[in-house]
CSV table of C-alpha atoms in Angstrom, one decimal:
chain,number,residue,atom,x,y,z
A,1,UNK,CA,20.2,-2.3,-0.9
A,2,UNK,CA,20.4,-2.6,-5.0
A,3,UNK,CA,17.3,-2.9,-6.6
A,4,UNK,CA,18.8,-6.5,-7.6
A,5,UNK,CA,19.1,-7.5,-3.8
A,6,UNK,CA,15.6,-6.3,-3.2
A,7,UNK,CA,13.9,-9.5,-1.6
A,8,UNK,CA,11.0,-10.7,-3.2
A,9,UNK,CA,7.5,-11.2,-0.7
A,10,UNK,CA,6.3,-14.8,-1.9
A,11,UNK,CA,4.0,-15.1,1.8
A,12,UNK,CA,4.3,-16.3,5.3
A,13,UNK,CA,5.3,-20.6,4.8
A,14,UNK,CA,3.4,-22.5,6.8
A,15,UNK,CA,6.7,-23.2,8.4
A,16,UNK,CA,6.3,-20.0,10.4
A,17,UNK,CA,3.7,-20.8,11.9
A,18,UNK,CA,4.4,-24.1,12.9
A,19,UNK,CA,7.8,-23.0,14.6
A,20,UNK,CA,6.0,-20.3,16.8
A,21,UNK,CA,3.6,-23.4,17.7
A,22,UNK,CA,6.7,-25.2,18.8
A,23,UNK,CA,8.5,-22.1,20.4
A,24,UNK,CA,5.3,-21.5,23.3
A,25,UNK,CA,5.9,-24.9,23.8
A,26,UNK,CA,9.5,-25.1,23.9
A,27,UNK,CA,10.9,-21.7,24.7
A,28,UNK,CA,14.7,-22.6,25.2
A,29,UNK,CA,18.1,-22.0,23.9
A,30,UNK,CA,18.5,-25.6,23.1
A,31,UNK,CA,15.4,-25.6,20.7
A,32,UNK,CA,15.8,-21.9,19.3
A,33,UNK,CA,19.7,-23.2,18.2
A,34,UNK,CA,18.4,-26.3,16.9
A,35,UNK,CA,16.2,-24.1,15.0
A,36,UNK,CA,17.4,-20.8,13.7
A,37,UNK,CA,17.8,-21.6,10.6
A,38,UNK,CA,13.7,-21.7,10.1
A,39,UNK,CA,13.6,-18.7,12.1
A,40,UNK,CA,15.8,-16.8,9.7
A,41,UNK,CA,14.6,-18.6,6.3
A,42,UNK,CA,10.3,-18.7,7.0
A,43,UNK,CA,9.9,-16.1,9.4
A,44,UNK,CA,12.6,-12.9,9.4
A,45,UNK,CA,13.4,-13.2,5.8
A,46,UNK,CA,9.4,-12.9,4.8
A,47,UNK,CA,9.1,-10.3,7.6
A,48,UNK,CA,11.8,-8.3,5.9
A,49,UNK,CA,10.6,-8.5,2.5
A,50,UNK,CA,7.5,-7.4,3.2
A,51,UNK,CA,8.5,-4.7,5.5
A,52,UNK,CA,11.0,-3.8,1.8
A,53,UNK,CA,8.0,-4.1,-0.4
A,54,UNK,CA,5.5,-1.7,2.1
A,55,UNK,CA,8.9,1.1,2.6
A,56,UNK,CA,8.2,2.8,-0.2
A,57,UNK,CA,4.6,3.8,0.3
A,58,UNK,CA,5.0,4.0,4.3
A,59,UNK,CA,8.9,4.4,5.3
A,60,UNK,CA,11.4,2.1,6.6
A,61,UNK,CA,10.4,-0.7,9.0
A,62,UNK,CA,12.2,-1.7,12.2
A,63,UNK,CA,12.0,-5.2,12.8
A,64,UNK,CA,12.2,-6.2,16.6
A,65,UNK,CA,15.1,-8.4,17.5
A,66,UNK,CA,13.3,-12.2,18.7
A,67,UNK,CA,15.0,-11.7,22.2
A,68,UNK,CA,13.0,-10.9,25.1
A,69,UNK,CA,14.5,-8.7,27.5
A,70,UNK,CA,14.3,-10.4,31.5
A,71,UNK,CA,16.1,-8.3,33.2
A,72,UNK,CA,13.0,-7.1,35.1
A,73,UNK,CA,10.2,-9.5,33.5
A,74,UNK,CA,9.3,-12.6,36.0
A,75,UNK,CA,8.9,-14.8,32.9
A,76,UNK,CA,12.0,-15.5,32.0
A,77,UNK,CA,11.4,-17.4,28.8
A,78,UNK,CA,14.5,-16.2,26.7
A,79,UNK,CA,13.0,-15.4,23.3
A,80,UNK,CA,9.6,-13.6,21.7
A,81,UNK,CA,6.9,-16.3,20.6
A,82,UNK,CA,6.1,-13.2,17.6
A,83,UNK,CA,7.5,-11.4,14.8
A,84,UNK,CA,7.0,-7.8,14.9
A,85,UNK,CA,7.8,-4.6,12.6
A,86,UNK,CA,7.4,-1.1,13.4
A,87,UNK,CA,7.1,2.0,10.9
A,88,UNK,CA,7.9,4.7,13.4
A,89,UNK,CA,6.6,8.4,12.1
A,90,UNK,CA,6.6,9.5,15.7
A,91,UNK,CA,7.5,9.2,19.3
A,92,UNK,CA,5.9,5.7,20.2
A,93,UNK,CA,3.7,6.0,16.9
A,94,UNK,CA,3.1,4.4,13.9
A,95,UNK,CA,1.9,1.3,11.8
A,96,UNK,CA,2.8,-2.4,12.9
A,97,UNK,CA,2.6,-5.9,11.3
A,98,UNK,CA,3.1,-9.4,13.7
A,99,UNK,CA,3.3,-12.9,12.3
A,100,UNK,CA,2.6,-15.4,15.5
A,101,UNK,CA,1.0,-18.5,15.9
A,102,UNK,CA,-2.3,-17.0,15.5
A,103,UNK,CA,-1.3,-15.9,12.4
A,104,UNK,CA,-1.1,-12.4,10.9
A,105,UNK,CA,-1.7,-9.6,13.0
A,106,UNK,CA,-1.6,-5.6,11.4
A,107,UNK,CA,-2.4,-2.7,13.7
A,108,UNK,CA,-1.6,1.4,13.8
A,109,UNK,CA,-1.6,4.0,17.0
A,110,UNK,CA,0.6,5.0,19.9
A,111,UNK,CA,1.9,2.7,22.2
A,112,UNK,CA,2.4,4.9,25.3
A,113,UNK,CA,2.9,8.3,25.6
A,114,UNK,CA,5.0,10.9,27.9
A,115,UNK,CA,3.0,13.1,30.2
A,116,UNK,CA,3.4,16.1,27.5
A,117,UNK,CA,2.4,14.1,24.9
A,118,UNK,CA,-0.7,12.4,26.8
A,119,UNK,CA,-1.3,16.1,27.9
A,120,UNK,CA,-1.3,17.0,24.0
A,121,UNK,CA,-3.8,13.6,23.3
A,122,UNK,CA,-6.2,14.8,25.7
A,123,UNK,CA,-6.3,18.1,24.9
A,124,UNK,CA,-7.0,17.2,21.1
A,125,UNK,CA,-9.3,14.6,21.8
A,126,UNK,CA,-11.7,17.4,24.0
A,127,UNK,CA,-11.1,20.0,21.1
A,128,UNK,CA,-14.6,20.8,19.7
A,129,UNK,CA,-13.3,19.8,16.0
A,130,UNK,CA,-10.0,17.8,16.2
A,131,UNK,CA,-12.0,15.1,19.2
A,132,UNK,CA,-14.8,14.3,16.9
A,133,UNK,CA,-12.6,13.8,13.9
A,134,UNK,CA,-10.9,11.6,15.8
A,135,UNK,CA,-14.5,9.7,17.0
A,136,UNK,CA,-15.1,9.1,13.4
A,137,UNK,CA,-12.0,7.8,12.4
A,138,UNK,CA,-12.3,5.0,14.9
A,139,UNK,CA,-16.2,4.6,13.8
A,140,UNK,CA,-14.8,3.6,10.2
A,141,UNK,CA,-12.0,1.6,11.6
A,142,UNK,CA,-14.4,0.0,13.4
A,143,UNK,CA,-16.8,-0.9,10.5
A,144,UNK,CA,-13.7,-2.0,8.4
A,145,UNK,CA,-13.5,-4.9,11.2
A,146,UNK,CA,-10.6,-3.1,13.6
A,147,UNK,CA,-10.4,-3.3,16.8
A,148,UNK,CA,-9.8,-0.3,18.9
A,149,UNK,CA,-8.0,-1.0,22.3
A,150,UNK,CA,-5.1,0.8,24.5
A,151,UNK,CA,-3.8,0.9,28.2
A,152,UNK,CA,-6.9,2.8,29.7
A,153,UNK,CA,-7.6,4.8,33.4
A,154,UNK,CA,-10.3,3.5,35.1
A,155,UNK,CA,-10.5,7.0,36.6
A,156,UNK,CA,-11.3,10.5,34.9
A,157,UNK,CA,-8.1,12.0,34.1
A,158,UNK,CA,-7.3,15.3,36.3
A,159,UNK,CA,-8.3,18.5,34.6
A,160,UNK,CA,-11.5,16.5,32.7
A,161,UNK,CA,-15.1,16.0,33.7
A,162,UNK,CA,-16.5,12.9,34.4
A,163,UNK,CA,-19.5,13.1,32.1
A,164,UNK,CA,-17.4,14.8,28.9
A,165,UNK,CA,-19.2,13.5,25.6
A,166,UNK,CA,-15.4,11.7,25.2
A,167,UNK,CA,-14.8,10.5,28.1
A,168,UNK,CA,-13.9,6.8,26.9
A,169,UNK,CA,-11.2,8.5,24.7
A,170,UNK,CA,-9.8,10.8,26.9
A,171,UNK,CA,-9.0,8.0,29.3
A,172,UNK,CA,-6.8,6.2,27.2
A,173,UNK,CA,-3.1,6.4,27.6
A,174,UNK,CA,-2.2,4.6,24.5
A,175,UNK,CA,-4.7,4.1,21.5
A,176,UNK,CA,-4.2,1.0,19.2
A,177,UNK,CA,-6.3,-0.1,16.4
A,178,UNK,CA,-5.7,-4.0,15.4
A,179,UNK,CA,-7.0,-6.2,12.9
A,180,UNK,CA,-6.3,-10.3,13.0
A,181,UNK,CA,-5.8,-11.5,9.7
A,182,UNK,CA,-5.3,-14.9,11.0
A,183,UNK,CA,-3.8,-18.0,9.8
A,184,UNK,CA,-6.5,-17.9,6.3
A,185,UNK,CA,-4.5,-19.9,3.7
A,186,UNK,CA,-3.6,-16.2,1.7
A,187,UNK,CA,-1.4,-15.3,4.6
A,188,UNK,CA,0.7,-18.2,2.9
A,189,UNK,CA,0.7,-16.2,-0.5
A,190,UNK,CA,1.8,-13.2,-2.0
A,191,UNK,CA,-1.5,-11.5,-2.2
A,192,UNK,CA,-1.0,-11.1,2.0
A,193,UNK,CA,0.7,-8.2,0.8
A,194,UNK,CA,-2.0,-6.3,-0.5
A,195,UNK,CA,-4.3,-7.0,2.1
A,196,UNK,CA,-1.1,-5.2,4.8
A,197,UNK,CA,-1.4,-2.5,2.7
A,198,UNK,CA,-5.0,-1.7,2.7
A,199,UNK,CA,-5.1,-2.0,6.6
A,200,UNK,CA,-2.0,-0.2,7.0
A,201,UNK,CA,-3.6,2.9,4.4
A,202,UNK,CA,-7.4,2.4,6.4
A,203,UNK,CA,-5.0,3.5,9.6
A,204,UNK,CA,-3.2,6.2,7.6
A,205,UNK,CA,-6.4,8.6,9.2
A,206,UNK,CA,-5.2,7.5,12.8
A,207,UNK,CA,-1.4,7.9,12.3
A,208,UNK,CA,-1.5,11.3,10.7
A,209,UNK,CA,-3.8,12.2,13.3
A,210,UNK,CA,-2.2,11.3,16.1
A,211,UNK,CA,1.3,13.0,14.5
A,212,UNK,CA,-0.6,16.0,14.1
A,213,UNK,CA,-1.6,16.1,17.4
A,214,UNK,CA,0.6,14.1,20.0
A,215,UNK,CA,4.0,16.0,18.6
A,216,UNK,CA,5.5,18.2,22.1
């Protein structure tokens, strides 16, 4: 895209919040075609400018089609009552921004991971060095207001002992680090943008981590 074409990020309307209010409660093809147009104009096109203005500094963004897929699902509400993008700079890994009704959501980590690549994980996070880096990048996350979370065993993984000084870690099968921006009135301006990308370079730790370590 030309410099000239480069979309401008002016913040999430209020507008986009409103129509994921009214999608929960009205999740049908009639409403979403009565309706695309504000789908397009206040939520994809802000999406995708921000996504443009982050690129440089992070990489290209996918941003997740609206439909949900029902093939298998047993909710068969047709489309996605959120707005994701994706950085990918790994298998299943990278940084992630959401606009939803609750407002703006950013968040970094691996969302699942193969057995090799769980294998990897586990072996890194019971390394005498590489585990405890990884305990103190969460620890800052943590005090920066993130949230730490991932699909978890409520078991002890096979190989591992139950009273391992990381045992919390080494259970997880994903690890995710969130942090709810909200619907606070600058999500509406385009100052949001700087707040993305502090979160997004606080996680930088996490994702370099995690593509140092989870690569098979």
């Amino acid at each position: 895209m030309p410099a000239s074409e480069t979309p401008v990020f002016t913040g999430f309307p209020v507008a986009a919040l409103d129509f994921y209010d009214d999608l929960e409660v009205d999740n049908t093809k009639s409403f979403w075609e009565k309706h695309k147009t504000v789908y397009a104009e206040a939520v994809k096109a802000p999406m995708t400018a921000l996504c443009a203005a982050l690129e440089p500094e992070f990489g290209a963004a996918k941003i997740f089609r609206p439909y949900r897929d029902v093939r298998f699902a047993k909710d068969k509400t047709p489309y996605k009552t959120h707005q994701g993008a994706f950085v990918r700079v790994g298998e299943a890994t990278g940084w992630y921004v959401e606009i939803s009704p609750r407002g703006l959501r950013t968040g970094a980590g691996f969302y699942e991971a193969s057995g090799p690549r769980l294998a990897a994980f586990r072996a890194a996070v019971a390394h005498d060095r590489f585990g405890p880096e990884l305990q103190k990048i969460l620890q800052a996350l943590e005090k920066r207001g993130f949230e730490i979370g991932g699909d978890r065993l409520k078991t002890t993984p096979r190989g591992y002992d139950a009273d391992h000084p990381r045992i919390e870690l080494l259970r997880h099968k994903s690890l995710v680090a969130g942090h709810m921006l909200g619907f606070e009135p600058v999500i509406h301006t385009p100052e949001v943008l700087d707040l993305v990308r502090a979160d997004w370079q606080a996680l930088r730790p996490l994702v370099e981590w995690i593509a140092g370590h989870c690569a098979t």
